[in-house]
Tab-separated table of C-alpha atoms in Angstrom:
chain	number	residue	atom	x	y	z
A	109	UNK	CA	-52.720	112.832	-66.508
A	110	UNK	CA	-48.981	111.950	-66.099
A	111	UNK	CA	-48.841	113.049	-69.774
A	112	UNK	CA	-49.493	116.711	-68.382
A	113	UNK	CA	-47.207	116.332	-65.501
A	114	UNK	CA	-48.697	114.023	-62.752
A	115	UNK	CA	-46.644	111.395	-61.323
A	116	UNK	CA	-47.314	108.202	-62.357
A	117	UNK	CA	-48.658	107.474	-58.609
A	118	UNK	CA	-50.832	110.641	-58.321
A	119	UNK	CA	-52.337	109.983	-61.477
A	120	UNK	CA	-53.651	106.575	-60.285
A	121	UNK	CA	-54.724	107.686	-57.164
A	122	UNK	CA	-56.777	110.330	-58.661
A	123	UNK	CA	-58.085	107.786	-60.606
A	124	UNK	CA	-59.283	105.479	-57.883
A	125	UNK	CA	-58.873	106.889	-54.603
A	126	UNK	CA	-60.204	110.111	-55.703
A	127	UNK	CA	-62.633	109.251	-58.073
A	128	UNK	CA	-64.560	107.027	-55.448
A	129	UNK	CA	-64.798	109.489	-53.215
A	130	UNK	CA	-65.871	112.387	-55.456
A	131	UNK	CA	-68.753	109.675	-56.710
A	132	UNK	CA	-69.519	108.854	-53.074
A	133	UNK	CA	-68.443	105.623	-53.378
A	134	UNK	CA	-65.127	105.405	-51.087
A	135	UNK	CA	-66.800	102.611	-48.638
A	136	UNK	CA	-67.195	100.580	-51.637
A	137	UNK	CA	-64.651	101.094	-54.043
A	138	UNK	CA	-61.055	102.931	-54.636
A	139	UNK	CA	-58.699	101.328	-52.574
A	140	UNK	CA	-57.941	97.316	-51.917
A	141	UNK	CA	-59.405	96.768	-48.234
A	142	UNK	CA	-61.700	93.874	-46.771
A	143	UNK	CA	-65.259	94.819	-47.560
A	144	UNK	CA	-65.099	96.862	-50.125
A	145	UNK	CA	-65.209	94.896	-53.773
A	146	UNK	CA	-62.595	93.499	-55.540
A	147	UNK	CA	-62.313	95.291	-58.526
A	148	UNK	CA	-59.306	95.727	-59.755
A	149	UNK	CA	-56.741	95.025	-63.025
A	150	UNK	CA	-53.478	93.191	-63.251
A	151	UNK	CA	-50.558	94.154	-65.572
A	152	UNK	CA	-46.984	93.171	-66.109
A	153	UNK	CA	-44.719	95.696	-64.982
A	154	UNK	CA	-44.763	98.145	-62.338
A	155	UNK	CA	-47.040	101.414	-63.319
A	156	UNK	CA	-45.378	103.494	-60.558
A	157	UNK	CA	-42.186	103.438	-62.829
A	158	UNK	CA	-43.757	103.006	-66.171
A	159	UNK	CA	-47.618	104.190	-66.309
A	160	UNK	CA	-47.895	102.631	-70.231
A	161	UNK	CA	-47.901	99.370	-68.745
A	162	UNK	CA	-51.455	100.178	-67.576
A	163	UNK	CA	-52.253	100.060	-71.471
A	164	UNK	CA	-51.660	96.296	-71.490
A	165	UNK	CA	-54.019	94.233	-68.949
A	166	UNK	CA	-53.794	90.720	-68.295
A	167	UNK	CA	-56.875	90.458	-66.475
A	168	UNK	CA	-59.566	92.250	-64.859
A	169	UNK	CA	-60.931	91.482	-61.326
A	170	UNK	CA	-65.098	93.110	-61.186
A	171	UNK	CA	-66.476	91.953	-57.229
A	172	UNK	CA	-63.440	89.088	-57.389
A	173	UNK	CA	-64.389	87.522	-60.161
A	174	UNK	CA	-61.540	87.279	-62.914
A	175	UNK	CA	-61.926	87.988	-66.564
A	176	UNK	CA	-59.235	86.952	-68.799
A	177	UNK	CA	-58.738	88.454	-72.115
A	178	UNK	CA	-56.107	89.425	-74.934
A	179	UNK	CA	-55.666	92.692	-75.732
């Protein structure tokens, strides 16, 4: 997406925020808020100012449990 001219920012909220909701799924999922799962990724770096740091995940959070793995 930010390839084709999204901001970094947009890009991930379309895919979270947006894709939750067009699945039907914003009460459960998209956004980091108490009672909805804890699914989410960690990376080093900021992917607001550099969305390829998104290509390199330290770990991945599915219903708050972590999985650890090298990439």
């Amino acid at each position: 997406m930010v390839k084709h001219g999204m901001t970094p920012a947009a890009a991930i909220h379309s895919a979270t925020v947006n894709a939750a909701d067009l699945l039907g799924l914003k009460d459960q999922v998209g956004t980091i808020e108490p009672g909805k799962s804890a699914d989410l990724i960690a990376v080093a770096g900021d992917p607001l100012g550099d969305v390829t740091v998104l290509k390199k995940v330290g770990f991945v959070m599915k219903e708050g449990r972590v999985f650890n793995h090298d990439l």
